[in-house]
Amino acid sequence: MNPPVSIFDRLWARHVIVADATGAGGEDLLFVDRNLVHEGGTFLAFDQMRGEGRQVLKPKQTLAVTDHYLPSTNRATAPGSIANAEIRRVVEALDHNAREFGIEHYGVHHPRQGIIHVIGPELGWTQPGLLITCCDSHTATHGALGALPIPIGQSNQLRHVLATQTIWQKKPKTMRISIEGTLPAQVSAKDVILSIIARIGIGGASGHAVEYAGSAIRALSMEGRMTLCNMSIEAGARIGMIAPDDTTYAYLHGRPFAPKDTDWDQALAYWRTLPSDADARFDRELSLNTSELAPMVSWGTSPEDSSPITGSVPDPASMADAEKRGRVQRALDYMKLAPGTPLAGINIDRVFIGSCTNARIEDLRAAAEVVKGRKAVIPAMVVPGSSAVKRQAESEGLDRIFLAAGFEWRDASCSMCGGSNGDTVAAGQRSASTTNRNFEGRQGPGALTHIMSPAMAAAAAVTGRLTDVRTL
Amino acid sequence: MQPFTTLTAIAAPLDIAKIDTGMIVPGRFQRLPRRPGHADYARVFLHDLRFDENEQPRAEFILNHAAYREAGILVTGPDFGCGSSREAAAYATLDSGVRALIGASFGDVYRGNCMQNGVLTIVLPAPVISGLMTQLKAAPGAAITVDLALQTVTAPDGSTHGFDIDATRKERLLKGLDDVGVTLQHLAQIETFEKQYRADMPWLASIL
């Protein structure tokens, strides 16, 4: 009888072509089922391949989509109308490179265009058991469907995957984060992952592949699972996964790239063999109690700087560890916040609802539920995660709710998450954002970012302050 | 890739925690082309820490001090290179002339990108890092020696510290081997694997 293994160990073993031969903890050569490419920085990989005269080995196993640099408004005339020449060049380069190297590309006017980590699952391109690489640190999103996701660099590592359909990787250790119980009202997947990161820190799961487990995880929708896995990297883990189950299969069935008919039956039988064995062992275990969980907001310049909305800005003077004290002081100076300030009530200048973390249909429904019948008192915008999410939201009338409340309703792109396309928060402005990173300058030089769930961001929009959505 | 064997270079103490890849290369610079042999990304390395909004060097920033102009090694605060996977961050590090980073912890993706581009990242225990910082601050411009074959770092005070490194990375750095070249030597194994894989999972064929 085989020893019990985790889903991660199972999938890793399934993809090893050449096992580490150094005998000293080196790297394995792994088979890549599918690879996703976006336009940000990837022109470097194609330039190098062109220079070397290399071809893409398996062009049908790579899918390209434009998301980071696309404008979120006036799309009809893009990319020609993109005013910034450097941005226009990056957008046009992917179109050109995809054509030259024979890769399918969902460009600006394609009905399937959207943020790469939104459209992968949405199209059924992402499936349980597949090893999926993407030149983006939020690739763990695809682990929500029981795939093995590996984020890669945008140039040298991408070039390697394109040229060989493989990747060299050292096997990480394993960590299971278990959450049992029922999530309290208005506590979303975003609040769960921010709680985890606040607890273990931005490097807390470094070197580990994380499996999220437990009844609270099983009860999450696919959208919630994607939000959770998406931010694994914010705890230092490049890989985050959730074992597939009936929720996963129901989500995938009928999607454009999902197997059909007898193929579906065969695939399903395989997928059911993937979840971790009951007595699988992990290098590390962490458990969270759902009763500890509350809606979260960040107060500093790292996702680990997050607290329940009922809390206050911490006081560095009370911190024993000198390094932590210095870092928190630097964060509060940047964020222009005084120690002891209650988080609820901090004035906000603008709201952004979007990104690969929180721009799926369920996220927009949660925000619309809060906004309905109210008015935004500060500038606020919604950028759906994909063109399909936008169409779905419009068919449900969510766009009319946002527009009636004074929100902008834009086109799918990464937009104000990292500001690559020029959608930025002005210096000194304080934003409530459903994104994944509140690093210094992430939303624009000098931008003061607070990250939170869609419902909490919506609550901030209608009050102009950080607000506990449960009190609204 | 340029081989990495031994390096003796001026080491700068970059004593700031959690410098993420967006600080190493701010997003707006990820659009820059990079030509072989031109070190095009040198000027954007840690750009907003090095330069003010008028593109003037910030006199107070450590890498702008005269003693560190030629620094080839950085001793870094914890979690250096956390955040986004942008490979531009590794390019900028290399283009700026830095061939080795020594810290208590690094962002995993950044670390991988560095190693594949010929920049050695070395993890040493936090107390050792803090000792190196103290020595370097006391003697600006002091050098550190890194010996990859022996897996040692020799501090300005002569003390030697061993470090661990993945065996695959070590071999490729020592020989300057490019991953693609190494992998293509395994092409027959890759094709055999794939044939069996597709036979085991026939449903994948219909949708590729």
XYZ file of C-alpha atoms in Angstrom, chain A residues 19-28 169-171, chain B residues 151 163-171:
23
model
C 14.072 13.844 -10.922
C 16.740 15.790 -9.115
C 19.996 14.029 -9.895
C 22.209 15.968 -7.522
C 21.038 13.914 -4.568
C 21.398 17.071 -2.514
C 18.029 18.725 -2.637
C 18.234 20.104 -6.144
C 15.534 20.787 -8.706
C 13.200 18.500 -10.639
C 11.716 23.665 -9.671
C 12.884 22.661 -6.246
C 10.079 20.956 -4.425
C 29.614 27.923 0.011
C 25.529 28.902 3.527
C 23.187 26.408 1.894
C 22.276 26.490 -1.759
C 20.165 24.306 -3.962
C 22.555 21.905 -5.700
C 21.085 22.475 -9.161
C 21.439 26.240 -8.902
C 24.961 25.909 -7.564
C 26.100 23.831 -10.500
